[in-house]
Short mmCIF file of N, CA and C in Angstrom, two decimals:
data_model
loop_
_atom_site.label_atom_id
_atom_site.label_comp_id
_atom_site.label_asym_id
_atom_site.label_seq_id
_atom_site.Cartn_x
_atom_site.Cartn_y
_atom_site.Cartn_z
N MET A 554 97.95 46.73 -68.77
CA MET A 554 96.60 46.49 -69.28
C MET A 554 96.68 45.49 -70.43
N SER A 555 95.73 44.60 -70.47
CA SER A 555 95.74 43.60 -71.53
C SER A 555 94.77 43.99 -72.64
N ILE A 556 95.11 43.55 -73.83
CA ILE A 556 94.39 43.96 -75.04
C ILE A 556 93.90 42.73 -75.80
N ALA A 557 92.65 42.80 -76.25
CA ALA A 557 92.11 41.79 -77.18
C ALA A 557 91.67 42.50 -78.45
N VAL A 558 92.00 41.92 -79.58
CA VAL A 558 91.55 42.42 -80.88
C VAL A 558 90.49 41.47 -81.40
N ILE A 559 89.35 42.03 -81.76
CA ILE A 559 88.24 41.25 -82.31
C ILE A 559 88.13 41.62 -83.78
N TYR A 560 88.55 40.69 -84.62
CA TYR A 560 88.54 40.92 -86.07
C TYR A 560 87.19 40.51 -86.65
N GLY A 561 86.57 41.40 -87.39
CA GLY A 561 85.30 41.10 -88.03
C GLY A 561 85.41 40.90 -89.52
N GLY A 562 86.61 40.94 -90.05
CA GLY A 562 86.79 40.79 -91.49
C GLY A 562 86.67 39.34 -91.95
N ASN A 563 86.34 39.19 -93.21
CA ASN A 563 86.20 37.86 -93.81
C ASN A 563 87.35 37.52 -94.75
N ARG A 564 88.15 38.52 -95.13
CA ARG A 564 89.23 38.31 -96.09
C ARG A 564 90.55 38.19 -95.35
N PRO A 565 91.22 37.05 -95.45
CA PRO A 565 92.54 36.94 -94.81
C PRO A 565 93.48 38.01 -95.37
N ASP A 566 94.20 38.66 -94.49
CA ASP A 566 95.15 39.70 -94.87
C ASP A 566 94.49 40.85 -95.63
N GLY A 567 93.23 41.12 -95.32
CA GLY A 567 92.53 42.24 -95.93
C GLY A 567 93.06 43.56 -95.39
N ASN A 568 92.52 44.64 -95.91
CA ASN A 568 93.01 45.97 -95.55
C ASN A 568 92.84 46.29 -94.07
N VAL A 569 91.71 45.92 -93.49
CA VAL A 569 91.52 46.25 -92.07
C VAL A 569 92.43 45.41 -91.18
N GLU A 570 92.66 44.17 -91.57
CA GLU A 570 93.60 43.34 -90.81
C GLU A 570 95.02 43.90 -90.92
N THR A 571 95.40 44.31 -92.12
CA THR A 571 96.72 44.91 -92.33
C THR A 571 96.89 46.15 -91.47
N LEU A 572 95.88 47.01 -91.47
CA LEU A 572 95.93 48.23 -90.68
C LEU A 572 96.00 47.92 -89.19
N THR A 573 95.19 46.98 -88.75
CA THR A 573 95.19 46.61 -87.33
C THR A 573 96.53 46.03 -86.92
N LYS A 574 97.12 45.21 -87.76
CA LYS A 574 98.43 44.63 -87.45
C LYS A 574 99.50 45.72 -87.29
N LEU A 575 99.38 46.80 -88.07
CA LEU A 575 100.31 47.92 -87.91
C LEU A 575 100.13 48.58 -86.54
N VAL A 576 98.89 48.70 -86.10
CA VAL A 576 98.61 49.32 -84.81
C VAL A 576 99.15 48.48 -83.67
N ILE A 577 98.99 47.17 -83.73
CA ILE A 577 99.34 46.32 -82.59
C ILE A 577 100.75 45.74 -82.67
N GLN A 578 101.48 46.07 -83.73
CA GLN A 578 102.84 45.53 -83.90
C GLN A 578 103.68 45.83 -82.67
N GLY A 579 104.26 44.78 -82.09
CA GLY A 579 105.11 44.93 -80.92
C GLY A 579 104.37 44.94 -79.59
N LEU A 580 103.04 44.90 -79.63
CA LEU A 580 102.24 44.89 -78.41
C LEU A 580 101.79 43.46 -78.11
N MET A 581 101.59 43.17 -76.86
CA MET A 581 101.06 41.87 -76.45
C MET A 581 99.54 41.94 -76.55
N VAL A 582 98.96 41.18 -77.45
CA VAL A 582 97.51 41.18 -77.64
C VAL A 582 97.01 39.76 -77.85
N GLU A 583 95.75 39.56 -77.55
CA GLU A 583 95.08 38.31 -77.91
C GLU A 583 94.23 38.62 -79.14
N GLU A 584 94.44 37.88 -80.21
CA GLU A 584 93.72 38.12 -81.46
C GLU A 584 92.61 37.08 -81.62
N ILE A 585 91.42 37.59 -81.89
CA ILE A 585 90.24 36.73 -82.06
C ILE A 585 89.65 37.04 -83.44
N TYR A 586 89.63 36.03 -84.29
CA TYR A 586 89.09 36.18 -85.65
C TYR A 586 87.68 35.59 -85.65
N LEU A 587 86.67 36.44 -85.69
CA LEU A 587 85.29 35.97 -85.63
C LEU A 587 84.96 35.01 -86.76
N LYS A 588 85.60 35.17 -87.92
CA LYS A 588 85.33 34.29 -89.06
C LYS A 588 85.69 32.83 -88.78
N ASP A 589 86.51 32.60 -87.77
CA ASP A 589 86.93 31.25 -87.43
C ASP A 589 85.96 30.55 -86.48
N TYR A 590 84.88 31.22 -86.12
CA TYR A 590 83.93 30.70 -85.15
C TYR A 590 82.52 30.67 -85.72
N LEU A 591 81.72 29.80 -85.15
CA LEU A 591 80.30 29.75 -85.49
C LEU A 591 79.56 30.61 -84.46
N ILE A 592 78.96 31.69 -84.95
CA ILE A 592 78.17 32.57 -84.09
C ILE A 592 76.77 32.66 -84.71
N GLN A 593 75.83 32.01 -84.07
CA GLN A 593 74.46 32.03 -84.57
C GLN A 593 73.84 33.41 -84.35
N PRO A 594 72.94 33.83 -85.24
CA PRO A 594 72.22 35.09 -85.00
C PRO A 594 71.34 34.96 -83.76
N ILE A 595 71.07 36.07 -83.16
CA ILE A 595 70.23 36.07 -81.96
C ILE A 595 68.78 35.78 -82.34
N ILE A 596 68.13 35.01 -81.51
CA ILE A 596 66.68 34.85 -81.58
C ILE A 596 66.16 35.56 -80.34
N ASP A 597 65.53 36.69 -80.56
CA ASP A 597 65.16 37.58 -79.46
C ASP A 597 64.04 36.98 -78.63
N LYS A 598 64.39 36.60 -77.42
CA LYS A 598 63.41 36.05 -76.49
C LYS A 598 63.40 36.85 -75.19
N ARG A 599 63.76 38.13 -75.29
CA ARG A 599 63.82 38.96 -74.09
C ARG A 599 62.46 39.06 -73.39
N HIS A 600 61.40 39.00 -74.16
CA HIS A 600 60.07 39.24 -73.59
C HIS A 600 59.20 37.99 -73.58
N THR A 601 59.83 36.84 -73.65
CA THR A 601 59.08 35.59 -73.57
C THR A 601 59.23 34.98 -72.18
N GLU A 602 58.28 34.17 -71.83
CA GLU A 602 58.31 33.56 -70.50
C GLU A 602 59.53 32.67 -70.30
N GLU A 603 59.88 31.90 -71.33
CA GLU A 603 61.01 30.98 -71.18
C GLU A 603 62.37 31.66 -71.30
N GLY A 604 62.40 32.87 -71.84
CA GLY A 604 63.67 33.58 -72.00
C GLY A 604 64.54 32.96 -73.07
N PHE A 605 65.79 33.35 -73.10
CA PHE A 605 66.72 32.86 -74.11
C PHE A 605 67.05 31.40 -73.89
N SER A 606 67.21 30.69 -74.99
CA SER A 606 67.64 29.29 -74.95
C SER A 606 69.14 29.24 -75.10
N ASN A 607 69.75 28.20 -74.56
CA ASN A 607 71.17 27.98 -74.82
C ASN A 607 71.36 27.67 -76.29
N ILE A 608 72.40 28.21 -76.86
CA ILE A 608 72.71 27.99 -78.27
C ILE A 608 74.03 27.26 -78.34
N ASN A 609 74.06 26.22 -79.14
CA ASN A 609 75.27 25.41 -79.28
C ASN A 609 76.13 25.99 -80.40
N ASP A 610 76.90 27.02 -80.04
CA ASP A 610 77.84 27.61 -80.98
C ASP A 610 79.06 28.09 -80.20
N ASP A 611 79.89 28.90 -80.82
CA ASP A 611 81.16 29.32 -80.22
C ASP A 611 81.10 30.67 -79.51
N TYR A 612 79.94 31.29 -79.48
CA TYR A 612 79.83 32.65 -78.95
C TYR A 612 80.36 32.78 -77.52
N ASN A 613 79.91 31.92 -76.61
CA ASN A 613 80.35 32.04 -75.21
C ASN A 613 81.86 31.86 -75.06
N ALA A 614 82.45 31.04 -75.90
CA ALA A 614 83.90 30.86 -75.85
C ALA A 614 84.62 32.18 -76.19
N ILE A 615 84.04 32.94 -77.09
CA ILE A 615 84.62 34.25 -77.44
C ILE A 615 84.44 35.22 -76.28
N ILE A 616 83.25 35.24 -75.70
CA ILE A 616 83.01 36.11 -74.55
C ILE A 616 84.00 35.78 -73.44
N ASP A 617 84.22 34.49 -73.19
CA ASP A 617 85.17 34.08 -72.16
C ASP A 617 86.59 34.56 -72.47
N ARG A 618 86.90 34.72 -73.73
CA ARG A 618 88.24 35.19 -74.11
C ARG A 618 88.38 36.70 -73.97
N ILE A 619 87.30 37.46 -74.21
CA ILE A 619 87.44 38.92 -74.16
C ILE A 619 87.27 39.50 -72.75
N LEU A 620 86.49 38.83 -71.92
CA LEU A 620 86.19 39.41 -70.60
C LEU A 620 87.42 39.69 -69.74
N PRO A 621 88.48 38.88 -69.79
CA PRO A 621 89.64 39.19 -68.94
C PRO A 621 90.43 40.43 -69.36
N HIS A 622 90.19 40.95 -70.56
CA HIS A 622 91.00 42.04 -71.09
C HIS A 622 90.46 43.41 -70.68
N ASP A 623 91.38 44.37 -70.59
CA ASP A 623 91.04 45.74 -70.23
C ASP A 623 90.68 46.59 -71.45
N ILE A 624 91.28 46.27 -72.58
CA ILE A 624 91.10 47.04 -73.81
C ILE A 624 90.61 46.09 -74.90
N LEU A 625 89.57 46.53 -75.61
CA LEU A 625 89.04 45.77 -76.74
C LEU A 625 89.18 46.62 -77.99
N ILE A 626 89.76 46.03 -79.03
CA ILE A 626 89.87 46.69 -80.32
C ILE A 626 88.95 45.95 -81.29
N PHE A 627 87.97 46.66 -81.82
CA PHE A 627 87.04 46.10 -82.79
C PHE A 627 87.55 46.49 -84.17
N SER A 628 87.93 45.50 -84.96
CA SER A 628 88.53 45.71 -86.27
C SER A 628 87.56 45.17 -87.33
N THR A 629 87.03 46.06 -88.16
CA THR A 629 86.03 45.62 -89.14
C THR A 629 86.14 46.40 -90.44
N PRO A 630 85.99 45.70 -91.56
CA PRO A 630 85.80 46.43 -92.81
C PRO A 630 84.44 47.12 -92.76
N ILE A 631 84.30 48.14 -93.55
CA ILE A 631 83.00 48.81 -93.68
C ILE A 631 82.28 48.15 -94.85
N TYR A 632 81.24 47.39 -94.53
CA TYR A 632 80.43 46.72 -95.55
C TYR A 632 79.08 47.40 -95.60
N TRP A 633 78.73 47.94 -96.74
CA TRP A 633 77.45 48.61 -96.91
C TRP A 633 77.21 49.62 -95.79
N TYR A 634 78.28 50.37 -95.50
CA TYR A 634 78.22 51.51 -94.57
C TYR A 634 78.00 51.10 -93.13
N SER A 635 78.37 49.88 -92.78
CA SER A 635 78.26 49.40 -91.42
C SER A 635 79.34 48.35 -91.16
N MET A 636 79.30 47.77 -89.97
CA MET A 636 80.22 46.69 -89.64
C MET A 636 79.81 45.43 -90.39
N THR A 637 80.68 44.44 -90.41
CA THR A 637 80.36 43.19 -91.08
C THR A 637 79.24 42.46 -90.33
N GLY A 638 78.58 41.56 -91.03
CA GLY A 638 77.50 40.79 -90.44
C GLY A 638 77.95 39.96 -89.25
N ILE A 639 79.13 39.35 -89.33
CA ILE A 639 79.59 38.52 -88.22
C ILE A 639 79.89 39.37 -86.98
N MET A 640 80.41 40.58 -87.18
CA MET A 640 80.63 41.48 -86.05
C MET A 640 79.29 41.88 -85.43
N LYS A 641 78.32 42.16 -86.29
CA LYS A 641 76.99 42.55 -85.80
C LYS A 641 76.33 41.39 -85.06
N ASN A 642 76.42 40.17 -85.60
CA ASN A 642 75.88 39.00 -84.89
C ASN A 642 76.51 38.87 -83.51
N PHE A 643 77.82 39.04 -83.44
CA PHE A 643 78.52 38.93 -82.17
C PHE A 643 77.98 39.96 -81.17
N ILE A 644 77.87 41.20 -81.59
CA ILE A 644 77.38 42.24 -80.68
C ILE A 644 75.90 42.06 -80.37
N ASP A 645 75.10 41.64 -81.34
CA ASP A 645 73.67 41.39 -81.07
C ASP A 645 73.49 40.37 -79.96
N ARG A 646 74.36 39.39 -79.90
CA ARG A 646 74.24 38.35 -78.88
C ARG A 646 74.50 38.87 -77.47
N TRP A 647 75.07 40.08 -77.35
CA TRP A 647 75.25 40.66 -76.03
C TRP A 647 73.91 40.79 -75.30
N SER A 648 72.82 40.99 -76.06
CA SER A 648 71.49 41.07 -75.45
C SER A 648 71.19 39.80 -74.67
N GLN A 649 71.60 38.68 -75.20
CA GLN A 649 71.40 37.40 -74.53
C GLN A 649 72.31 37.28 -73.31
N THR A 650 73.55 37.69 -73.45
CA THR A 650 74.51 37.58 -72.35
C THR A 650 74.10 38.46 -71.18
N LEU A 651 73.49 39.60 -71.47
CA LEU A 651 73.02 40.48 -70.40
C LEU A 651 71.99 39.81 -69.50
N ARG A 652 71.34 38.77 -70.00
CA ARG A 652 70.32 38.04 -69.23
C ARG A 652 70.76 36.62 -68.87
N ASP A 653 72.00 36.29 -69.16
CA ASP A 653 72.50 34.93 -68.94
C ASP A 653 72.98 34.79 -67.49
N PRO A 654 72.39 33.86 -66.72
CA PRO A 654 72.83 33.68 -65.33
C PRO A 654 74.29 33.23 -65.21
N ASP A 655 74.86 32.69 -66.28
CA ASP A 655 76.28 32.31 -66.25
C ASP A 655 77.20 33.53 -66.35
N TYR A 656 76.64 34.69 -66.70
CA TYR A 656 77.42 35.94 -66.83
C TYR A 656 76.71 37.06 -66.06
N PRO A 657 76.53 36.89 -64.75
CA PRO A 657 75.75 37.88 -63.99
C PRO A 657 76.37 39.27 -63.95
N ASP A 658 77.69 39.37 -64.17
CA ASP A 658 78.37 40.65 -64.10
C ASP A 658 78.81 41.16 -65.48
N PHE A 659 78.17 40.66 -66.53
CA PHE A 659 78.61 40.99 -67.89
C PHE A 659 78.68 42.50 -68.11
N LYS A 660 77.61 43.22 -67.81
CA LYS A 660 77.59 44.66 -68.06
C LYS A 660 78.62 45.38 -67.20
N ALA A 661 78.77 44.99 -65.94
CA ALA A 661 79.76 45.61 -65.07
C ALA A 661 81.17 45.35 -65.60
N LEU A 662 81.43 44.13 -66.04
CA LEU A 662 82.75 43.82 -66.59
C LEU A 662 83.02 44.61 -67.87
N MET A 663 82.02 44.70 -68.73
CA MET A 663 82.19 45.45 -69.98
C MET A 663 82.36 46.95 -69.71
N SER A 664 81.73 47.44 -68.66
CA SER A 664 81.82 48.87 -68.36
C SER A 664 83.19 49.25 -67.78
N SER A 665 83.98 48.27 -67.44
CA SER A 665 85.33 48.57 -66.92
C SER A 665 86.36 48.61 -68.04
N LYS A 666 85.92 48.42 -69.28
CA LYS A 666 86.85 48.31 -70.41
C LYS A 666 86.92 49.60 -71.23
N LYS A 667 88.00 49.70 -71.99
CA LYS A 667 88.15 50.76 -72.99
C LYS A 667 88.03 50.10 -74.36
N ALA A 668 87.45 50.81 -75.31
CA ALA A 668 87.27 50.26 -76.65
C ALA A 668 87.83 51.20 -77.71
N TYR A 669 88.33 50.58 -78.76
CA TYR A 669 88.82 51.27 -79.95
C TYR A 669 88.20 50.58 -81.16
N VAL A 670 88.02 51.33 -82.23
CA VAL A 670 87.51 50.77 -83.48
C VAL A 670 88.50 51.11 -84.59
N ILE A 671 88.81 50.10 -85.39
CA ILE A 671 89.64 50.27 -86.58
C ILE A 671 88.79 49.79 -87.75
N ALA A 672 88.62 50.66 -88.74
CA ALA A 672 87.74 50.32 -89.87
C ALA A 672 88.37 50.78 -91.18
N VAL A 673 88.06 50.04 -92.24
CA VAL A 673 88.53 50.40 -93.57
C VAL A 673 87.38 50.19 -94.54
N GLY A 674 87.19 51.18 -95.42
CA GLY A 674 86.17 51.07 -96.46
C GLY A 674 86.68 51.65 -97.76
N GLY A 675 85.93 51.38 -98.83
CA GLY A 675 86.38 51.81 -100.14
C GLY A 675 85.57 52.93 -100.76
N ASP A 676 84.50 53.37 -100.13
CA ASP A 676 83.62 54.38 -100.71
C ASP A 676 83.52 55.57 -99.77
N GLU A 677 84.49 56.47 -99.87
CA GLU A 677 84.55 57.67 -99.03
C GLU A 677 84.33 57.33 -97.55
N PRO A 678 85.15 56.45 -97.00
CA PRO A 678 84.92 55.97 -95.64
C PRO A 678 85.05 57.04 -94.56
N TYR A 679 85.82 58.10 -94.83
CA TYR A 679 85.98 59.14 -93.80
C TYR A 679 84.65 59.84 -93.52
N ILE A 680 83.76 59.83 -94.47
CA ILE A 680 82.41 60.40 -94.29
C ILE A 680 81.37 59.30 -94.13
N LYS A 681 81.37 58.36 -95.09
CA LYS A 681 80.32 57.34 -95.10
C LYS A 681 80.50 56.28 -94.03
N GLY A 682 81.67 56.20 -93.40
CA GLY A 682 81.89 55.28 -92.30
C GLY A 682 81.47 55.85 -90.95
N LEU A 683 81.18 57.15 -90.91
CA LEU A 683 80.83 57.78 -89.63
C LEU A 683 79.56 57.23 -88.99
N PRO A 684 78.51 56.89 -89.75
CA PRO A 684 77.35 56.27 -89.08
C PRO A 684 77.71 54.97 -88.36
N MET A 685 78.63 54.20 -88.90
CA MET A 685 79.06 52.98 -88.22
C MET A 685 79.80 53.32 -86.93
N ILE A 686 80.66 54.33 -86.99
CA ILE A 686 81.38 54.75 -85.78
C ILE A 686 80.38 55.22 -84.73
N GLN A 687 79.38 55.96 -85.17
CA GLN A 687 78.33 56.41 -84.25
C GLN A 687 77.58 55.22 -83.66
N GLN A 688 77.33 54.21 -84.47
CA GLN A 688 76.68 52.99 -83.98
C GLN A 688 77.52 52.34 -82.88
N PHE A 689 78.83 52.24 -83.09
CA PHE A 689 79.70 51.71 -82.04
C PHE A 689 79.61 52.58 -80.78
N GLN A 690 79.58 53.90 -80.96
CA GLN A 690 79.48 54.79 -79.80
C GLN A 690 78.22 54.48 -78.99
N TYR A 691 77.09 54.30 -79.66
CA TYR A 691 75.84 53.99 -78.95
C TYR A 691 75.92 52.63 -78.27
N ILE A 692 76.52 51.66 -78.92
CA ILE A 692 76.70 50.33 -78.33
C ILE A 692 77.53 50.44 -77.05
N PHE A 693 78.65 51.14 -77.15
CA PHE A 693 79.53 51.28 -75.99
C PHE A 693 78.86 52.09 -74.88
N ASP A 694 78.11 53.12 -75.25
CA ASP A 694 77.37 53.90 -74.25
C ASP A 694 76.40 53.00 -73.49
N PHE A 695 75.68 52.17 -74.22
CA PHE A 695 74.68 51.30 -73.60
C PHE A 695 75.31 50.32 -72.62
N ILE A 696 76.41 49.72 -73.04
CA ILE A 696 77.04 48.68 -72.22
C ILE A 696 77.97 49.29 -71.16
N GLY A 697 78.30 50.57 -71.31
CA GLY A 697 79.13 51.26 -70.33
C GLY A 697 80.61 51.26 -70.63
N THR A 698 80.99 50.78 -71.80
CA THR A 698 82.40 50.73 -72.20
C THR A 698 82.84 52.11 -72.66
N LYS A 699 84.02 52.52 -72.26
CA LYS A 699 84.53 53.83 -72.68
C LYS A 699 85.11 53.74 -74.09
N PHE A 700 84.56 54.54 -74.99
CA PHE A 700 85.02 54.56 -76.38
C PHE A 700 86.18 55.55 -76.46
N GLU A 701 87.39 55.03 -76.55
CA GLU A 701 88.58 55.85 -76.52
C GLU A 701 88.88 56.55 -77.84
N ALA A 702 88.84 55.80 -78.94
CA ALA A 702 89.23 56.38 -80.22
C ALA A 702 88.89 55.43 -81.35
N TYR A 703 88.96 55.96 -82.56
CA TYR A 703 88.77 55.15 -83.76
C TYR A 703 89.67 55.69 -84.86
N ILE A 704 89.99 54.82 -85.79
CA ILE A 704 90.64 55.25 -87.02
C ILE A 704 89.91 54.60 -88.18
N VAL A 705 89.77 55.38 -89.25
CA VAL A 705 89.10 54.92 -90.46
C VAL A 705 90.06 55.14 -91.61
N GLY A 706 90.24 54.09 -92.40
CA GLY A 706 91.11 54.18 -93.56
C GLY A 706 90.37 53.88 -94.84
N GLU A 707 91.03 54.22 -95.95
CA GLU A 707 90.43 53.98 -97.26
C GLU A 707 91.23 52.93 -98.01
N GLY A 708 90.51 51.91 -98.48
CA GLY A 708 91.15 50.87 -99.26
C GLY A 708 90.09 49.93 -99.81
N ASN A 709 90.32 49.43 -100.99
CA ASN A 709 89.38 48.50 -101.61
C ASN A 709 90.08 47.17 -101.87
N LYS A 710 91.03 47.18 -102.81
CA LYS A 710 91.78 45.96 -103.10
C LYS A 710 92.80 45.71 -102.00
N PRO A 711 93.15 44.43 -101.76
CA PRO A 711 94.17 44.14 -100.74
C PRO A 711 95.43 44.97 -100.96
N GLY A 712 95.92 45.55 -99.89
CA GLY A 712 97.13 46.37 -99.94
C GLY A 712 96.88 47.85 -100.16
N ASP A 713 95.67 48.22 -100.59
CA ASP A 713 95.36 49.63 -100.83
C ASP A 713 95.57 50.49 -99.58
N ILE A 714 95.35 49.91 -98.42
CA ILE A 714 95.43 50.69 -97.18
C ILE A 714 96.81 51.29 -96.98
N LEU A 715 97.82 50.65 -97.52
CA LEU A 715 99.19 51.14 -97.36
C LEU A 715 99.46 52.42 -98.15
N GLN A 716 98.50 52.82 -98.98
CA GLN A 716 98.61 54.07 -99.74
C GLN A 716 97.89 55.23 -99.05
N ASP A 717 97.15 54.94 -97.99
CA ASP A 717 96.38 55.96 -97.27
C ASP A 717 97.28 56.58 -96.20
N LEU A 718 97.97 57.64 -96.57
CA LEU A 718 98.95 58.25 -95.67
C LEU A 718 98.29 58.86 -94.43
N LYS A 719 97.07 59.35 -94.60
CA LYS A 719 96.36 59.94 -93.46
C LYS A 719 96.16 58.91 -92.35
N VAL A 720 95.66 57.73 -92.72
CA VAL A 720 95.38 56.72 -91.70
C VAL A 720 96.68 56.10 -91.18
N LEU A 721 97.70 56.04 -92.01
CA LEU A 721 98.98 55.50 -91.52
C LEU A 721 99.56 56.39 -90.42
N SER A 722 99.38 57.69 -90.55
CA SER A 722 99.81 58.62 -89.50
C SER A 722 98.98 58.41 -88.23
N ALA A 723 97.68 58.25 -88.39
CA ALA A 723 96.80 58.00 -87.24
C ALA A 723 97.14 56.67 -86.58
N THR A 724 97.56 55.71 -87.38
CA THR A 724 97.94 54.39 -86.87
C THR A 724 99.10 54.52 -85.87
N ASN A 725 100.07 55.33 -86.21
CA ASN A 725 101.21 55.52 -85.30
C ASN A 725 100.78 56.17 -83.99
N LEU A 726 99.88 57.13 -84.06
CA LEU A 726 99.38 57.77 -82.85
C LEU A 726 98.64 56.77 -81.96
N LEU A 727 97.80 55.94 -82.59
CA LEU A 727 97.04 54.95 -81.83
C LEU A 727 97.98 53.90 -81.23
N LYS A 728 98.95 53.48 -82.00
CA LYS A 728 99.92 52.49 -81.49
C LYS A 728 100.63 53.04 -80.26
N ASN A 729 101.06 54.30 -80.30
CA ASN A 729 101.73 54.91 -79.16
C ASN A 729 100.80 55.02 -77.95
N GLU A 730 99.55 55.35 -78.20
CA GLU A 730 98.56 55.43 -77.12
C GLU A 730 98.38 54.05 -76.46
N LEU A 731 98.25 53.02 -77.26
CA LEU A 731 98.08 51.67 -76.73
C LEU A 731 99.34 51.20 -75.99
N ALA A 732 100.49 51.53 -76.51
CA ALA A 732 101.75 51.16 -75.86
C ALA A 732 101.85 51.81 -74.49
N GLY A 733 101.31 52.99 -74.35
CA GLY A 733 101.30 53.68 -73.06
C GLY A 733 100.37 53.03 -72.06
N ASN A 734 99.42 52.21 -72.55
CA ASN A 734 98.47 51.51 -71.66
C ASN A 734 98.97 50.16 -71.22
N GLU A 735 100.06 49.68 -71.83
CA GLU A 735 100.56 48.33 -71.49
C GLU A 735 101.17 48.29 -70.11
#
């Protein structure tokens, strides 16, 4: 099974990236850093006669990169008790892809995938990060993707995540689970 990691963080070598790298160490993965791409926010035209317009940005290139993979790992810091804005923009655009004639099987392809979420926050993330995890669950339910697991860690300053022994233990379990899917 092939794996793609979709990074939603804005800080190079931030805590969530560090944690994710521990999970995928030694695994063959395709890494996609959303911060390196231009993803325009969605302009909702679902109910207009003309429908969605083509947007000249990098979004479709990212979709083309994730669709071949069996497993998607969504890696995001917890910003204001949710995913980052760039991660949300990326997922919001799925509404457009669901109606895009260039991607007629988008929902079917997404429903054949397994998803994992890796998140790190600095303000009681084990509790306050749960609404974001629930949001991912609803997103995956809607699109038909199987939500396999998530890990949430605590860290604020770069490197703090390495002090969170609870999440480091969970990281090893997730790494072993993913290695079993390769």
